[in-house]
Tab-separated table of C-alpha atoms in Angstrom:
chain	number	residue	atom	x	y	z
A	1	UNK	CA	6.133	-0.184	6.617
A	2	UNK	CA	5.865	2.387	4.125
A	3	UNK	CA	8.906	2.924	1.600
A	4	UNK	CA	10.363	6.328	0.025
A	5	UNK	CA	8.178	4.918	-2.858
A	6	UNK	CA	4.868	5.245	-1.393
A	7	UNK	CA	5.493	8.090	0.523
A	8	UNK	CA	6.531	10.266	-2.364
A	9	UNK	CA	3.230	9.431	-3.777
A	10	UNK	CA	1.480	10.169	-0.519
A	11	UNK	CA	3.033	13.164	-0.630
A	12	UNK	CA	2.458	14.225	-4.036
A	13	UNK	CA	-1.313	13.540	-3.816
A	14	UNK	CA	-1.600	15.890	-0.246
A	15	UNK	CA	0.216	18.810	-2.791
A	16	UNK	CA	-1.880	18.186	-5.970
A	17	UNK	CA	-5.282	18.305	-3.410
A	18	UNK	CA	-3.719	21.503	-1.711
A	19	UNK	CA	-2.376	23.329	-5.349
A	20	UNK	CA	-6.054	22.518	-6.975
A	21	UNK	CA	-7.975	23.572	-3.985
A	22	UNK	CA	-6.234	26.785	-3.569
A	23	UNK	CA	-5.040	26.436	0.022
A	24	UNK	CA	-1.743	26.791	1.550
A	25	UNK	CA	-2.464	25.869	4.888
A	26	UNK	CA	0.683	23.810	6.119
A	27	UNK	CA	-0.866	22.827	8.639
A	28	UNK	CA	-3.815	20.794	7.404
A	29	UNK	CA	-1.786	19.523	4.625
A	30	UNK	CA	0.662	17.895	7.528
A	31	UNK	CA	-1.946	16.337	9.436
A	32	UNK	CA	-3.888	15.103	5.614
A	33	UNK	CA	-0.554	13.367	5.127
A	34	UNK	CA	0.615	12.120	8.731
A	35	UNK	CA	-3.497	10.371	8.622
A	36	UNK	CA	-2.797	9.217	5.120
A	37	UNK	CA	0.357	7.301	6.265
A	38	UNK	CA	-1.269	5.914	9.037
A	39	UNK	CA	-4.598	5.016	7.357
A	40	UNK	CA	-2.139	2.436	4.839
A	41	UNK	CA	-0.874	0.481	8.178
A	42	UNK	CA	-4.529	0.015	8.816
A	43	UNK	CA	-5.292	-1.011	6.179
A	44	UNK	CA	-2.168	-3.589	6.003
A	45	UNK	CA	-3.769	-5.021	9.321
A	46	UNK	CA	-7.430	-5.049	8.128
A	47	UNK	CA	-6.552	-7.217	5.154
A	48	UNK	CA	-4.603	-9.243	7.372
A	49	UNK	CA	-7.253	-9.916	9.709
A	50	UNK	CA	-9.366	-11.396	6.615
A	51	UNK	CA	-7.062	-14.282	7.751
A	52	UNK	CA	-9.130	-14.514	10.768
A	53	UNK	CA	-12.837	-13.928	9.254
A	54	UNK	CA	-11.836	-16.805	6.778
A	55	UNK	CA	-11.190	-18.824	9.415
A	56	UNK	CA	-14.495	-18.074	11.139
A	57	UNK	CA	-16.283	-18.178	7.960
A	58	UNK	CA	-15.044	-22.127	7.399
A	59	UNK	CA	-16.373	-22.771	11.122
A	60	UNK	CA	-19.433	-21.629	11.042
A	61	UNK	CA	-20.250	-23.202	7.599
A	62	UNK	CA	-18.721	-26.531	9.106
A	63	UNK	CA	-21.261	-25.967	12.478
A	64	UNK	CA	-24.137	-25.593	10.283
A	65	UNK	CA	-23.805	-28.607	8.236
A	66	UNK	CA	-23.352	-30.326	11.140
A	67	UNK	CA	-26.566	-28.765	12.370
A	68	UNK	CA	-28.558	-29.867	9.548
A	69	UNK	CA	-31.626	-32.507	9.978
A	70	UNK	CA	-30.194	-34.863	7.217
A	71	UNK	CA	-26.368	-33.507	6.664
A	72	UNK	CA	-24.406	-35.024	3.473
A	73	UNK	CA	-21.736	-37.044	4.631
A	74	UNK	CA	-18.731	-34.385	4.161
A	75	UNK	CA	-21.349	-32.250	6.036
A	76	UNK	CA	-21.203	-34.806	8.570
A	77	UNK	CA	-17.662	-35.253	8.357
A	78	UNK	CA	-16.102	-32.298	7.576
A	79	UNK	CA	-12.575	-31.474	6.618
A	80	UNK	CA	-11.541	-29.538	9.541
A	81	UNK	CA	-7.975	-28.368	7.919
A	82	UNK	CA	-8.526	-24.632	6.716
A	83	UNK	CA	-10.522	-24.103	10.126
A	84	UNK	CA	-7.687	-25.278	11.963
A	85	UNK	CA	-5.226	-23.156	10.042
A	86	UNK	CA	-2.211	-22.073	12.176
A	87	UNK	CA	-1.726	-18.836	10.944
A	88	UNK	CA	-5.096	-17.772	11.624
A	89	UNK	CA	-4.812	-19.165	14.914
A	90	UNK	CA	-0.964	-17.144	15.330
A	91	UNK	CA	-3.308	-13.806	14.231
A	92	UNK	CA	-6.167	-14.612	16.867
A	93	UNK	CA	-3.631	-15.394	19.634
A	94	UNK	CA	-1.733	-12.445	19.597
A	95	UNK	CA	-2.646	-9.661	22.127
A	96	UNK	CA	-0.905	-7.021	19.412
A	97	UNK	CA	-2.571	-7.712	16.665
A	98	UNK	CA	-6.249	-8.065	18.087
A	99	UNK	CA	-5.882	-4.810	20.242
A	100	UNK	CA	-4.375	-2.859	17.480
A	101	UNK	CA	-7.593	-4.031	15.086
A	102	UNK	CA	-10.045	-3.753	17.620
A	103	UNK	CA	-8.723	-0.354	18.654
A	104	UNK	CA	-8.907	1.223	15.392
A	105	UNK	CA	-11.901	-0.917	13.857
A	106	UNK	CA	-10.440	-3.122	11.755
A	107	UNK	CA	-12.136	-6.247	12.077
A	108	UNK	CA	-14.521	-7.905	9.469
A	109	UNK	CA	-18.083	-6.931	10.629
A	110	UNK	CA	-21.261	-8.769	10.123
A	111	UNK	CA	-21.346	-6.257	6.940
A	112	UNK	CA	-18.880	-7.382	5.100
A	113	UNK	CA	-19.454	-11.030	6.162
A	114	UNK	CA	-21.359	-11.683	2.493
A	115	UNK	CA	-17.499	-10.625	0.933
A	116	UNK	CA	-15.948	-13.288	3.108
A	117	UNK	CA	-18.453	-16.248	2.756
A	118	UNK	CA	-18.390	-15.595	-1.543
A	119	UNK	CA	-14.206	-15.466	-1.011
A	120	UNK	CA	-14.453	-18.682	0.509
A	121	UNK	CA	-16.476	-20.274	-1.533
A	122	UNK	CA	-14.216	-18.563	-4.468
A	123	UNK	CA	-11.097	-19.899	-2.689
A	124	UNK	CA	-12.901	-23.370	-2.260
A	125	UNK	CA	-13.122	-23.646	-5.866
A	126	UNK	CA	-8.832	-23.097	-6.368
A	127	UNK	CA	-6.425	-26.021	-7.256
A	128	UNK	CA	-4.430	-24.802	-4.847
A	129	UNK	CA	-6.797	-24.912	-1.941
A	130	UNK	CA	-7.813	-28.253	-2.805
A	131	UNK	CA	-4.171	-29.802	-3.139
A	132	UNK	CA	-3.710	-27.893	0.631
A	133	UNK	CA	-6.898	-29.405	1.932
A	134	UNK	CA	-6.210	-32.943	0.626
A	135	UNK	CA	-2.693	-32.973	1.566
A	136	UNK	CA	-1.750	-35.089	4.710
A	137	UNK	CA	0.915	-32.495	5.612
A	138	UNK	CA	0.164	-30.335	8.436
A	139	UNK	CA	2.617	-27.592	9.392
A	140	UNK	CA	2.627	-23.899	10.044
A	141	UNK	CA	4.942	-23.564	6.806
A	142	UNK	CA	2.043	-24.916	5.194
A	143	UNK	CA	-0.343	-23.115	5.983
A	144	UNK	CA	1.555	-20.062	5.563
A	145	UNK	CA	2.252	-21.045	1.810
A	146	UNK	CA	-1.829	-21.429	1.814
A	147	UNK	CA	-2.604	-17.855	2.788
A	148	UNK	CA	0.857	-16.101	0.688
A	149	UNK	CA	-1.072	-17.800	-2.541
A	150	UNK	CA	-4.565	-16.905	-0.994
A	151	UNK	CA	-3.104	-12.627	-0.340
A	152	UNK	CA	-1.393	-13.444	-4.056
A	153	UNK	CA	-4.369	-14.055	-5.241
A	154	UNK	CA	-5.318	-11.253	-7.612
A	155	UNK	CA	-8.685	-12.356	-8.328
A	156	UNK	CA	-9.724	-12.843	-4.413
A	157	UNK	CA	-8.655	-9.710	-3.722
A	158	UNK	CA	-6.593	-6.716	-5.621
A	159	UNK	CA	-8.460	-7.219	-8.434
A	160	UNK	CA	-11.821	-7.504	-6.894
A	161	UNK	CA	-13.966	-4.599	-7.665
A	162	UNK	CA	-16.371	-5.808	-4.607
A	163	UNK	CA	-13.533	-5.363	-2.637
A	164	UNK	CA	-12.269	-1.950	-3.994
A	165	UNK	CA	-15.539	-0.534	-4.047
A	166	UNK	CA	-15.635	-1.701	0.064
A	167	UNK	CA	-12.726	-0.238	0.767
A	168	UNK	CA	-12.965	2.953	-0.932
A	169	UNK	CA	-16.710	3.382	1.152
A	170	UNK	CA	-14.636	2.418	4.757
A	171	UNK	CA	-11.684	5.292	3.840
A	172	UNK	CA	-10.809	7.691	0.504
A	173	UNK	CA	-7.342	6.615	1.762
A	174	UNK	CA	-7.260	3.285	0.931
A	175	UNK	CA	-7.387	3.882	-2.725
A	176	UNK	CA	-4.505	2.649	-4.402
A	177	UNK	CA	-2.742	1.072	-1.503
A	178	UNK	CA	-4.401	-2.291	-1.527
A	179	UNK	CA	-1.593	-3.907	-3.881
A	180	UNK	CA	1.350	-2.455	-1.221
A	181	UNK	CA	-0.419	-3.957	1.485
A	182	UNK	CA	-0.766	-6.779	-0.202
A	183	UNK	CA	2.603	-7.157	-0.960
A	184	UNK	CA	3.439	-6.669	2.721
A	185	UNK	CA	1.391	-9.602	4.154
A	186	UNK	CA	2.754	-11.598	1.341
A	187	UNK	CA	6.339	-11.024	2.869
A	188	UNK	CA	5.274	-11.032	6.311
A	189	UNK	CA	3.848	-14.420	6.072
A	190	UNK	CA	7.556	-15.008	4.162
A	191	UNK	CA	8.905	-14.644	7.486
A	192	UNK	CA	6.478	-16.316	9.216
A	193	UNK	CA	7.534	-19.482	7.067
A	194	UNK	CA	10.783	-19.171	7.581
A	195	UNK	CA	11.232	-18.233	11.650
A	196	UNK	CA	7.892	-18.805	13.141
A	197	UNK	CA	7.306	-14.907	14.264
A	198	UNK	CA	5.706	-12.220	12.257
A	199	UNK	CA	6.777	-8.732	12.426
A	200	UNK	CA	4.614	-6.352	13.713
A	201	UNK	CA	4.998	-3.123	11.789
A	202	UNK	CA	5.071	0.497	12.639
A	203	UNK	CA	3.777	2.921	9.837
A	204	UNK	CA	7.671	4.044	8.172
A	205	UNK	CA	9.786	1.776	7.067
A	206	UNK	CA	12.942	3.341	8.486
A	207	UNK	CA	12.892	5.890	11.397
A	208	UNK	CA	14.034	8.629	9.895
A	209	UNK	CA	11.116	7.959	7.022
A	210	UNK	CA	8.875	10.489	9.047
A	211	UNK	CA	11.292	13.384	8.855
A	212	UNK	CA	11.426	13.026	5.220
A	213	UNK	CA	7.744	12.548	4.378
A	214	UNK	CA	7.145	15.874	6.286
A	215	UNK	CA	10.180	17.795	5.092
A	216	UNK	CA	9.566	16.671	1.217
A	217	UNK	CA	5.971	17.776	1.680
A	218	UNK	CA	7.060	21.307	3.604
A	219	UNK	CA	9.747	22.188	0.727
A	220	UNK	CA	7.344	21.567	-1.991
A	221	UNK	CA	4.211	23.495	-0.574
A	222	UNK	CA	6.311	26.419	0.580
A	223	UNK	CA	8.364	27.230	-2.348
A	224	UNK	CA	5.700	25.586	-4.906
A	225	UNK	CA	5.469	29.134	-6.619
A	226	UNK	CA	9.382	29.287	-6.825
A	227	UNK	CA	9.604	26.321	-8.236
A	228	UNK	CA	7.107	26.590	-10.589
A	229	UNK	CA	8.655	29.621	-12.047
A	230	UNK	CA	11.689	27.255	-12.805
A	231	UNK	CA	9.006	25.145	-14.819
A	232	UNK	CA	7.680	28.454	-16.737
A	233	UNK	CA	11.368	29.706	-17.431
A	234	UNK	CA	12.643	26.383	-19.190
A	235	UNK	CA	9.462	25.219	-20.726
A	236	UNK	CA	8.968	26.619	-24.624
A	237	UNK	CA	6.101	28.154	-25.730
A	238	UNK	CA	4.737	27.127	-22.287
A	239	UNK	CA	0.796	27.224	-22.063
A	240	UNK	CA	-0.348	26.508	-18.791
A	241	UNK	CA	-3.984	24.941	-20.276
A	242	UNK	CA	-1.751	22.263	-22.020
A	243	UNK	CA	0.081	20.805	-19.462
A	244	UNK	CA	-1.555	18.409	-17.232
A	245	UNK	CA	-1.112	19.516	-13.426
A	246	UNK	CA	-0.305	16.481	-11.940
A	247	UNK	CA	3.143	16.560	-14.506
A	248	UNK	CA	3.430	20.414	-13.146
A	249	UNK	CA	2.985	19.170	-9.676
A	250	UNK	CA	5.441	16.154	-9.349
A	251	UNK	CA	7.816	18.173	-11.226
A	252	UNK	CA	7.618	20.885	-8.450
A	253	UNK	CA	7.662	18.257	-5.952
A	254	UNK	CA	11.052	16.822	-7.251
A	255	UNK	CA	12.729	20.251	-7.852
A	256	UNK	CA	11.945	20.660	-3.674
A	257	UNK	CA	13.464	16.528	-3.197
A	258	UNK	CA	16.611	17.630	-4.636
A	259	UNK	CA	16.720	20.933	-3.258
A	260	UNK	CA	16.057	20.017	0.221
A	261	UNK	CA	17.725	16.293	0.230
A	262	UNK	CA	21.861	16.345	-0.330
A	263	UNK	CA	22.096	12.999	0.073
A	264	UNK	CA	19.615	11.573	-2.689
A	265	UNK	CA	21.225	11.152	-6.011
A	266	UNK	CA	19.667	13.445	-8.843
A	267	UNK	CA	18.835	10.485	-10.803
A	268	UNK	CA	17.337	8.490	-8.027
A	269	UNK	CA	14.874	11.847	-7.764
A	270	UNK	CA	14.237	11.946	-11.208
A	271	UNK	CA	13.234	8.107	-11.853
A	272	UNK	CA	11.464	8.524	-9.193
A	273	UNK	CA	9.033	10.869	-10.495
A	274	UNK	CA	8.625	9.476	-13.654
A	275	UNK	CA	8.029	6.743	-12.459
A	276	UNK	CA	5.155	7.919	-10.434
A	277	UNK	CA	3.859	9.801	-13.612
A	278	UNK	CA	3.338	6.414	-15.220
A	279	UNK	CA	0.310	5.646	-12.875
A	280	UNK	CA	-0.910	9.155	-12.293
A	281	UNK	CA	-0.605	11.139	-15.095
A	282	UNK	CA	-1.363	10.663	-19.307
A	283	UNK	CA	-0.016	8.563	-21.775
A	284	UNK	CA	3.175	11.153	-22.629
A	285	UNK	CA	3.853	12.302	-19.349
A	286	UNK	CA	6.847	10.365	-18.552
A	287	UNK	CA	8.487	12.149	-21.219
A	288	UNK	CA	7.826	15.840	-20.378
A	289	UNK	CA	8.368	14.790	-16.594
A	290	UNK	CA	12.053	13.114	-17.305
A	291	UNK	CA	13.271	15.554	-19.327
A	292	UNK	CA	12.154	19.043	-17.606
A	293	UNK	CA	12.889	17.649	-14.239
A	294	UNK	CA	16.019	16.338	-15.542
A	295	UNK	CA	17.281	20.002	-17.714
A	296	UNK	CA	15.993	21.764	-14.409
A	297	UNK	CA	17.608	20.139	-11.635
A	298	UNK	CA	21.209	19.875	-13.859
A	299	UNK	CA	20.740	23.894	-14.249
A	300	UNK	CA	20.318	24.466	-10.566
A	301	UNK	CA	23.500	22.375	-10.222
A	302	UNK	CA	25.464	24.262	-12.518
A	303	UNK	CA	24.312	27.832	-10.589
A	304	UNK	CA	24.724	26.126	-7.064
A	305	UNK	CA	21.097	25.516	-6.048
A	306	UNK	CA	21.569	22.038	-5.601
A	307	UNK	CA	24.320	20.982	-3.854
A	308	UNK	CA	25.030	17.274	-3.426
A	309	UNK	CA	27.279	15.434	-0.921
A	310	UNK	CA	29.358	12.483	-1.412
A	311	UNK	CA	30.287	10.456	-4.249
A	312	UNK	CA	28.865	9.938	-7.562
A	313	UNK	CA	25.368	11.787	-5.825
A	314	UNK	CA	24.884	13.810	-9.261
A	315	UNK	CA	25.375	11.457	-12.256
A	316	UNK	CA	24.671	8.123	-10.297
């Protein structure tokens, strides 16, 4: 599930918490970052499952308008199409998927059942859902479309500081990965649409994404003093109070990627990083991040530091 994106970030957040704390326990900082990875394919499945609790939110509004003394007559005749929703029903179904959520508490409590009743109510309110529930078509492609607009939806749910402010009290580790998670239901249900099955993921991407989350985050902790020398050395008038850590720290971090990874191309490393200084770091830090990393990395080429393999692995 996770790409070389998101785990260079995971990674870089386990160093910067280790470097500011002081400690240089391997260890701990392994298992922080192994839990952190994890914690993201939770959350993928816990935001999946709101599928479910909408589901069971529509029912139970539908059961108590029909309970009513004196029901209106949609409440006596409700529209029964969201509650019959076939994606929610594929979710519910599936031994996987429930076990996995149940086993690791993922499932929308009583607690948070005030978020789901205002999201529906939100979501009752959208063109979109209204079109859907009007609409005389009824297929699963349909109803997949529903829920990719309803997980698109930045107002239901990135963007919802309710929500953020939920997640952030369930697990520190959830901060900042709502929008990948997102994105991953979004093309899940994709593929729902297109071939009736939904993938069930695992927490990397590729298999050999564990080896390099670990390695990246072994070669930058172990040799962070080495590195940072490297940063001292080619840095003018360097003043340690003036540069922001979290530039010192993903600079570090790609000096180790390039070191320790042959096969990655030194520009591929570098945009990398700045790129990740855009969201994490000030205003002018893409700057000082592009062209230190990039001046210190071509040096260690030149005295045969970094050595690449293959093709066009240095300039391309």
């Amino acid at each position: 599930m996770l790409n070389r994106r998101l785990i260079r970030i995971k990674v870089f957040k386990v160093l910067y918490s280790s470097v500011t704390s002081g400690s240089d326990s391997l260890i701990e900082a392994e298992k922080t970052l192994n839990y952190s990875c994890e914690k993201t394919l939770h959350l993928y499945y816990f935001m999946l499952n709101a599928a479910v609790a909408l589901r069971n939110a529509a029912l139970a509004r539908i059961e108590t308008g029909l309970m009513k003394f004196n029901p209106t007559p949609e409440e006596r005749n409700p529209n029964r199409k969201f509650a019959q929703n076939r994606v929610s029903a594929y979710l519910s179904e599936d031994p996987r998927f429930v076990k996995f959520c149940e086993d690791h508490g993922l499932t929308w409590s009583e607690d948070l059942s005030s978020f789901i009743k205002k999201t529906l109510q939100t979501l009752s309110s959208r063109d979109y859902f209204r079109e859907y529930m009007e609409s005389e078509e009824s297929s699963m492609a349909q109803d997949c479309s529903l829920f990719i607009k309803i997980f698109s939806d930045l107002e239901l749910f990135e963007d919802n500081e309710d929500l953020a402010s939920t997640l952030e009290d369930m697990s520190v580790f959830w901060t900042d990965d709502l929008g990948f998670a997102l994105s991953a239901i979004v093309r899940n249900l994709e593929l729902l649409r297109a071939h009736g099955k939904m993938p069930f993921p695992s927490v990397f991407l590729k298999d050999d994404d564990s080896e390099f989350a670990v390695e990246l985050l072994r070669a930058a902790l172990r040799n962070y003093g080495k590195y940072m020398d490297k940063v001292v050395a080619n840095t003018s008038n360097w003043d340690p109070d003036r540069v922001v850590t979290t530039d010192l720290v993903l600079i570090v971090q790609g000096i180790a990627e390039a070191v320790r990874f042959p096969n990655i191309p030194l520009k591929v490393t570098i945009n990398e990083y700045v790129e990740i200084s855009k969201f994490y770091s000030t205003n002018n830090s893409k700057v000082f991040v592009n062209g230190l990393l990039d001046r210190i990395l071509r040096n260690m080429v030149d005295t045969g530091e970094i050595v690449k393999t293959g093709r066009g692995l240095i300039e391309n």
